[in-house]
Amino acid sequence: MTRWLGLLPVALIASAAQATFHPIQDRPYRYDSVETRSADGVERRFQSKRTVVFHQTDRGFTAIVTLVMVDHQNAAGVAQMFATATESLLNRPLRFALGPDGSIEGVEDADAAIAQIAMAIERMAIGTRRPGMSTALAAPLRAMPPERKVAMLTSIVSPLLAGHLTDRLPGKVAVTLPSRPPLAPGMALSGTETVRHAANGQVTIETEATGNVDASSLADSPGKFAAGPVAAPSVTTHSTRRFDSTSGLLVESTEASDVIASDGRSLHRTRTATVITVTPPAHD
C-alpha cells in the first residue's frame, strides 16, 4: 500500500498533463516570429506575422494559416531568395488537416504552394549577377517527392502544436540534439532538458547543449565566417518553450545558437536567435 501511495503524486501529475487539444475555434490566433542572424557584427533580421484559425471537423480540426506580413532587413544572396520565397505566400491561406489531438495529418494543395515558392525564387533571380542560383534552389523544390513537400509546409505550423510534449514529467534529463544549419547533417550535441509544470497548466521545456564539432561542415555554408579555414568550432544552443496544456498550443518560445571558431588569426562568432509568440483571440 505504501508503495502505491508513493507513486500517487507522479500519477496525478501525469494524468493532469495528458495531451489535450482544445484551441479557440473560428477566431484568429496571432503567430509572430522574429529571427535574427549575426556574423562578425553584421546582423540580418527576418520577421513574419501570421494568423491561425482552427475549425473543428468530423475527423479533427482544420488549421488555416495565413502569412500577413514579412519584413527582412539586410538579407542578401541565398537569404534574400528564401525571404522572397516566403513572401510569395503572403495572404495565401494554407490549410492543414489535424487529428483530434492536434497532430498534423496533411496539407491541402502542397504541390501548388511549393510551385509558387519555386516561381518566386526564379523571378527574383532574373537580372541578378547570379541567375544560375535560381535553378540551383528552385529545381530541387519542384523535384521533391510529395511527402517532402508536405513536410516543408507543415514545418510552418508544427512549432505551434504541443502534441505530447506536455505529457512529460517534471525533471531534468540528458538529451542529444540533432544538428541544424549551419552544422552538417548527422552531427549532434549533448545537453540537458528541464521540464517544469506551473499551477496554471503551462509546461515549460528548457534545453541546453554545447560541444565542439567538425569544422569541415562550415566550409560552404551561406552563413560561414570570414574567409579562411576554421578550427574546432564551439557550438552552444539554448531554447525555452512554454506550452498551454489546456489548449495544446505554444505560448512562447526562444531559441539561440552560437558558433565560435578561429581562423588562426582571430575568433569569429555567428549567432542565430528566434523568438515565436502565439497570442490567442481576444475575449468577447
Short mmCIF file of N, CA and C in Angstrom, two decimals, residues 2-99:
data_model
loop_
_atom_site.label_atom_id
_atom_site.label_comp_id
_atom_site.label_asym_id
_atom_site.label_seq_id
_atom_site.Cartn_x
_atom_site.Cartn_y
_atom_site.Cartn_z
N THR A 2 1.92 1.25 0.83
CA THR A 2 2.81 2.40 0.90
C THR A 2 3.47 2.66 -0.44
N ARG A 3 3.82 1.56 -1.15
CA ARG A 3 4.46 1.70 -2.46
C ARG A 3 3.54 2.42 -3.43
N TRP A 4 2.27 2.05 -3.45
CA TRP A 4 1.34 2.69 -4.38
C TRP A 4 1.08 4.15 -4.00
N LEU A 5 1.05 4.43 -2.69
CA LEU A 5 0.86 5.81 -2.27
C LEU A 5 2.05 6.68 -2.69
N GLY A 6 3.23 6.08 -2.69
CA GLY A 6 4.42 6.82 -3.10
C GLY A 6 4.37 7.19 -4.57
N LEU A 7 3.71 6.38 -5.37
CA LEU A 7 3.60 6.64 -6.81
C LEU A 7 2.44 7.58 -7.14
N LEU A 8 1.56 7.83 -6.17
CA LEU A 8 0.36 8.60 -6.44
C LEU A 8 0.65 10.01 -6.94
N PRO A 9 1.59 10.78 -6.33
CA PRO A 9 1.84 12.13 -6.85
C PRO A 9 2.29 12.13 -8.31
N VAL A 10 3.14 11.15 -8.67
CA VAL A 10 3.59 11.06 -10.06
C VAL A 10 2.42 10.77 -10.99
N ALA A 11 1.54 9.86 -10.57
CA ALA A 11 0.39 9.51 -11.39
C ALA A 11 -0.54 10.70 -11.57
N LEU A 12 -0.72 11.46 -10.49
CA LEU A 12 -1.60 12.62 -10.58
C LEU A 12 -1.03 13.67 -11.53
N ILE A 13 0.30 13.90 -11.46
CA ILE A 13 0.93 14.87 -12.35
C ILE A 13 0.78 14.43 -13.79
N ALA A 14 1.03 13.14 -14.04
CA ALA A 14 0.95 12.62 -15.41
C ALA A 14 -0.46 12.75 -15.96
N SER A 15 -1.47 12.40 -15.16
CA SER A 15 -2.84 12.45 -15.65
C SER A 15 -3.29 13.89 -15.88
N ALA A 16 -2.78 14.82 -15.02
CA ALA A 16 -3.16 16.21 -15.17
C ALA A 16 -2.57 16.81 -16.44
N ALA A 17 -1.45 16.25 -16.92
CA ALA A 17 -0.76 16.83 -18.06
C ALA A 17 -1.00 16.06 -19.35
N GLN A 18 -1.96 15.13 -19.36
CA GLN A 18 -2.21 14.38 -20.57
C GLN A 18 -2.54 15.32 -21.72
N ALA A 19 -1.95 15.04 -22.88
CA ALA A 19 -2.08 15.94 -24.02
C ALA A 19 -3.54 16.13 -24.40
N THR A 20 -3.95 17.39 -24.47
CA THR A 20 -5.28 17.73 -24.94
C THR A 20 -5.14 18.77 -26.03
N PHE A 21 -6.14 18.90 -26.86
CA PHE A 21 -6.12 19.89 -27.91
C PHE A 21 -7.48 20.56 -27.97
N HIS A 22 -7.55 21.72 -27.38
CA HIS A 22 -8.80 22.48 -27.33
C HIS A 22 -8.53 23.94 -27.68
N PRO A 23 -8.13 24.22 -28.93
CA PRO A 23 -7.91 25.62 -29.30
C PRO A 23 -9.22 26.37 -29.40
N ILE A 24 -9.15 27.67 -29.26
CA ILE A 24 -10.32 28.51 -29.53
C ILE A 24 -10.63 28.40 -31.01
N GLN A 25 -11.89 28.17 -31.32
CA GLN A 25 -12.27 27.91 -32.71
C GLN A 25 -12.85 29.14 -33.39
N ASP A 26 -12.65 29.18 -34.72
CA ASP A 26 -13.31 30.13 -35.62
C ASP A 26 -12.88 31.58 -35.42
N ARG A 27 -11.84 31.81 -34.61
CA ARG A 27 -11.30 33.16 -34.44
C ARG A 27 -9.78 33.11 -34.53
N PRO A 28 -9.16 34.14 -35.06
CA PRO A 28 -7.72 34.05 -35.36
C PRO A 28 -6.80 34.22 -34.15
N TYR A 29 -5.84 33.31 -34.06
CA TYR A 29 -4.68 33.48 -33.21
C TYR A 29 -3.65 34.31 -33.98
N ARG A 30 -2.81 35.03 -33.26
CA ARG A 30 -1.66 35.71 -33.87
C ARG A 30 -0.43 34.86 -33.65
N TYR A 31 0.34 34.69 -34.71
CA TYR A 31 1.53 33.84 -34.69
C TYR A 31 2.68 34.67 -35.25
N ASP A 32 3.53 35.18 -34.36
CA ASP A 32 4.61 36.09 -34.76
C ASP A 32 5.97 35.43 -34.56
N SER A 33 6.86 35.65 -35.52
CA SER A 33 8.20 35.08 -35.45
C SER A 33 9.23 36.14 -35.83
N VAL A 34 10.29 36.24 -35.04
CA VAL A 34 11.39 37.14 -35.34
C VAL A 34 12.69 36.35 -35.27
N GLU A 35 13.42 36.32 -36.37
CA GLU A 35 14.71 35.62 -36.40
C GLU A 35 15.81 36.63 -36.69
N THR A 36 16.85 36.60 -35.87
CA THR A 36 17.99 37.50 -36.04
C THR A 36 19.25 36.66 -36.23
N ARG A 37 20.00 36.96 -37.28
CA ARG A 37 21.26 36.27 -37.52
C ARG A 37 22.38 37.30 -37.59
N SER A 38 23.44 37.05 -36.87
CA SER A 38 24.58 37.96 -36.89
C SER A 38 25.86 37.15 -37.09
N ALA A 39 26.76 37.71 -37.90
CA ALA A 39 28.05 37.08 -38.14
C ALA A 39 29.10 38.17 -38.18
N ASP A 40 30.01 38.11 -37.20
CA ASP A 40 31.10 39.10 -37.12
C ASP A 40 30.57 40.53 -37.18
N GLY A 41 29.49 40.77 -36.45
CA GLY A 41 28.97 42.13 -36.34
C GLY A 41 27.95 42.53 -37.39
N VAL A 42 27.76 41.72 -38.43
CA VAL A 42 26.76 42.01 -39.46
C VAL A 42 25.47 41.30 -39.09
N GLU A 43 24.40 42.07 -38.90
CA GLU A 43 23.14 41.49 -38.43
C GLU A 43 22.08 41.51 -39.52
N ARG A 44 21.35 40.40 -39.63
CA ARG A 44 20.23 40.30 -40.54
C ARG A 44 19.01 39.88 -39.73
N ARG A 45 17.88 40.48 -40.04
CA ARG A 45 16.66 40.25 -39.26
C ARG A 45 15.52 39.86 -40.19
N PHE A 46 14.79 38.83 -39.79
CA PHE A 46 13.66 38.35 -40.59
C PHE A 46 12.45 38.23 -39.65
N GLN A 47 11.38 38.92 -40.00
CA GLN A 47 10.18 38.92 -39.16
C GLN A 47 8.97 38.53 -40.00
N SER A 48 8.11 37.72 -39.41
CA SER A 48 6.86 37.35 -40.09
C SER A 48 5.71 37.37 -39.10
N LYS A 49 4.54 37.68 -39.63
CA LYS A 49 3.32 37.65 -38.84
C LYS A 49 2.29 36.81 -39.58
N ARG A 50 1.65 35.92 -38.85
CA ARG A 50 0.63 35.05 -39.44
C ARG A 50 -0.62 35.05 -38.56
N THR A 51 -1.73 34.66 -39.16
CA THR A 51 -2.93 34.35 -38.39
C THR A 51 -3.19 32.85 -38.52
N VAL A 52 -3.74 32.27 -37.46
CA VAL A 52 -4.09 30.84 -37.46
C VAL A 52 -5.51 30.71 -36.95
N VAL A 53 -6.36 30.08 -37.75
CA VAL A 53 -7.76 29.88 -37.36
C VAL A 53 -8.04 28.38 -37.36
N PHE A 54 -8.61 27.89 -36.27
CA PHE A 54 -8.94 26.47 -36.13
C PHE A 54 -10.44 26.27 -36.30
N HIS A 55 -10.79 25.28 -37.11
CA HIS A 55 -12.19 24.88 -37.28
C HIS A 55 -12.29 23.38 -36.99
N GLN A 56 -13.31 23.00 -36.23
CA GLN A 56 -13.49 21.58 -35.94
C GLN A 56 -14.15 20.89 -37.14
N THR A 57 -13.72 19.66 -37.41
CA THR A 57 -14.26 18.86 -38.50
C THR A 57 -14.67 17.49 -37.95
N ASP A 58 -15.23 16.66 -38.83
CA ASP A 58 -15.63 15.31 -38.41
C ASP A 58 -14.42 14.48 -38.00
N ARG A 59 -13.26 14.77 -38.56
CA ARG A 59 -12.06 13.97 -38.29
C ARG A 59 -11.08 14.64 -37.34
N GLY A 60 -11.38 15.84 -36.91
CA GLY A 60 -10.47 16.56 -36.02
C GLY A 60 -10.60 18.05 -36.20
N PHE A 61 -9.57 18.66 -36.80
CA PHE A 61 -9.59 20.11 -36.99
C PHE A 61 -8.93 20.46 -38.33
N THR A 62 -9.29 21.63 -38.82
CA THR A 62 -8.56 22.27 -39.90
C THR A 62 -7.91 23.52 -39.34
N ALA A 63 -6.63 23.71 -39.61
CA ALA A 63 -5.92 24.92 -39.22
C ALA A 63 -5.62 25.71 -40.48
N ILE A 64 -6.12 26.94 -40.56
CA ILE A 64 -5.88 27.80 -41.71
C ILE A 64 -4.84 28.84 -41.30
N VAL A 65 -3.66 28.75 -41.92
CA VAL A 65 -2.53 29.60 -41.57
C VAL A 65 -2.30 30.58 -42.72
N THR A 66 -2.32 31.89 -42.40
CA THR A 66 -2.17 32.91 -43.43
C THR A 66 -1.05 33.86 -43.05
N LEU A 67 -0.08 33.99 -43.94
CA LEU A 67 1.01 34.95 -43.76
C LEU A 67 0.47 36.34 -44.08
N VAL A 68 0.57 37.28 -43.13
CA VAL A 68 0.02 38.61 -43.35
C VAL A 68 1.08 39.70 -43.39
N MET A 69 2.32 39.39 -42.99
CA MET A 69 3.38 40.39 -43.04
C MET A 69 4.74 39.71 -43.05
N VAL A 70 5.65 40.23 -43.89
CA VAL A 70 7.03 39.77 -43.93
C VAL A 70 7.93 41.00 -43.97
N ASP A 71 8.97 40.99 -43.15
CA ASP A 71 9.93 42.08 -43.14
C ASP A 71 11.33 41.48 -43.03
N HIS A 72 12.17 41.70 -44.03
CA HIS A 72 13.52 41.17 -43.98
C HIS A 72 14.52 42.29 -44.19
N GLN A 73 15.44 42.44 -43.25
CA GLN A 73 16.41 43.52 -43.27
C GLN A 73 17.81 42.98 -43.55
N ASN A 74 18.50 43.60 -44.51
CA ASN A 74 19.88 43.25 -44.84
C ASN A 74 20.03 41.84 -45.41
N ALA A 75 18.92 41.25 -45.89
CA ALA A 75 19.03 39.92 -46.49
C ALA A 75 19.77 40.02 -47.82
N ALA A 76 20.62 39.04 -48.09
CA ALA A 76 21.40 39.06 -49.33
C ALA A 76 21.65 37.63 -49.78
N GLY A 77 21.88 37.46 -51.09
CA GLY A 77 22.22 36.15 -51.63
C GLY A 77 21.11 35.13 -51.41
N VAL A 78 21.51 33.97 -50.90
CA VAL A 78 20.55 32.89 -50.67
C VAL A 78 19.49 33.32 -49.66
N ALA A 79 19.89 34.06 -48.63
CA ALA A 79 18.94 34.53 -47.63
C ALA A 79 17.86 35.40 -48.25
N GLN A 80 18.25 36.26 -49.21
CA GLN A 80 17.29 37.11 -49.90
C GLN A 80 16.31 36.27 -50.71
N MET A 81 16.81 35.22 -51.35
CA MET A 81 15.94 34.36 -52.16
C MET A 81 14.91 33.64 -51.29
N PHE A 82 15.34 33.16 -50.14
CA PHE A 82 14.39 32.46 -49.28
C PHE A 82 13.40 33.43 -48.64
N ALA A 83 13.85 34.66 -48.37
CA ALA A 83 12.92 35.67 -47.86
C ALA A 83 11.86 35.98 -48.91
N THR A 84 12.30 36.08 -50.17
CA THR A 84 11.37 36.32 -51.27
C THR A 84 10.41 35.14 -51.44
N ALA A 85 10.94 33.92 -51.26
CA ALA A 85 10.09 32.73 -51.38
C ALA A 85 9.01 32.74 -50.31
N THR A 86 9.39 33.09 -49.09
CA THR A 86 8.40 33.17 -48.01
C THR A 86 7.34 34.23 -48.33
N GLU A 87 7.80 35.36 -48.84
CA GLU A 87 6.90 36.46 -49.16
C GLU A 87 5.91 36.08 -50.25
N SER A 88 6.26 35.09 -51.07
CA SER A 88 5.36 34.68 -52.15
C SER A 88 4.05 34.09 -51.62
N LEU A 89 4.06 33.65 -50.38
CA LEU A 89 2.85 33.08 -49.78
C LEU A 89 2.01 34.12 -49.04
N LEU A 90 2.39 35.38 -49.18
CA LEU A 90 1.67 36.45 -48.49
C LEU A 90 0.18 36.44 -48.86
N ASN A 91 -0.66 36.41 -47.83
CA ASN A 91 -2.13 36.44 -47.97
C ASN A 91 -2.70 35.20 -48.65
N ARG A 92 -1.89 34.14 -48.77
CA ARG A 92 -2.41 32.88 -49.31
C ARG A 92 -2.66 31.91 -48.15
N PRO A 93 -3.92 31.57 -47.88
CA PRO A 93 -4.20 30.65 -46.77
C PRO A 93 -3.67 29.24 -47.07
N LEU A 94 -3.00 28.65 -46.10
CA LEU A 94 -2.58 27.25 -46.17
C LEU A 94 -3.46 26.46 -45.21
N ARG A 95 -4.02 25.37 -45.71
CA ARG A 95 -4.96 24.59 -44.91
C ARG A 95 -4.32 23.27 -44.49
N PHE A 96 -4.26 23.07 -43.18
CA PHE A 96 -3.65 21.86 -42.61
C PHE A 96 -4.74 21.02 -41.95
N ALA A 97 -4.72 19.72 -42.22
CA ALA A 97 -5.64 18.79 -41.57
C ALA A 97 -4.99 18.28 -40.29
N LEU A 98 -5.69 18.41 -39.18
CA LEU A 98 -5.19 17.97 -37.89
C LEU A 98 -6.09 16.88 -37.31
N GLY A 99 -5.48 15.97 -36.59
CA GLY A 99 -6.25 14.95 -35.89
C GLY A 99 -6.90 15.53 -34.65
#
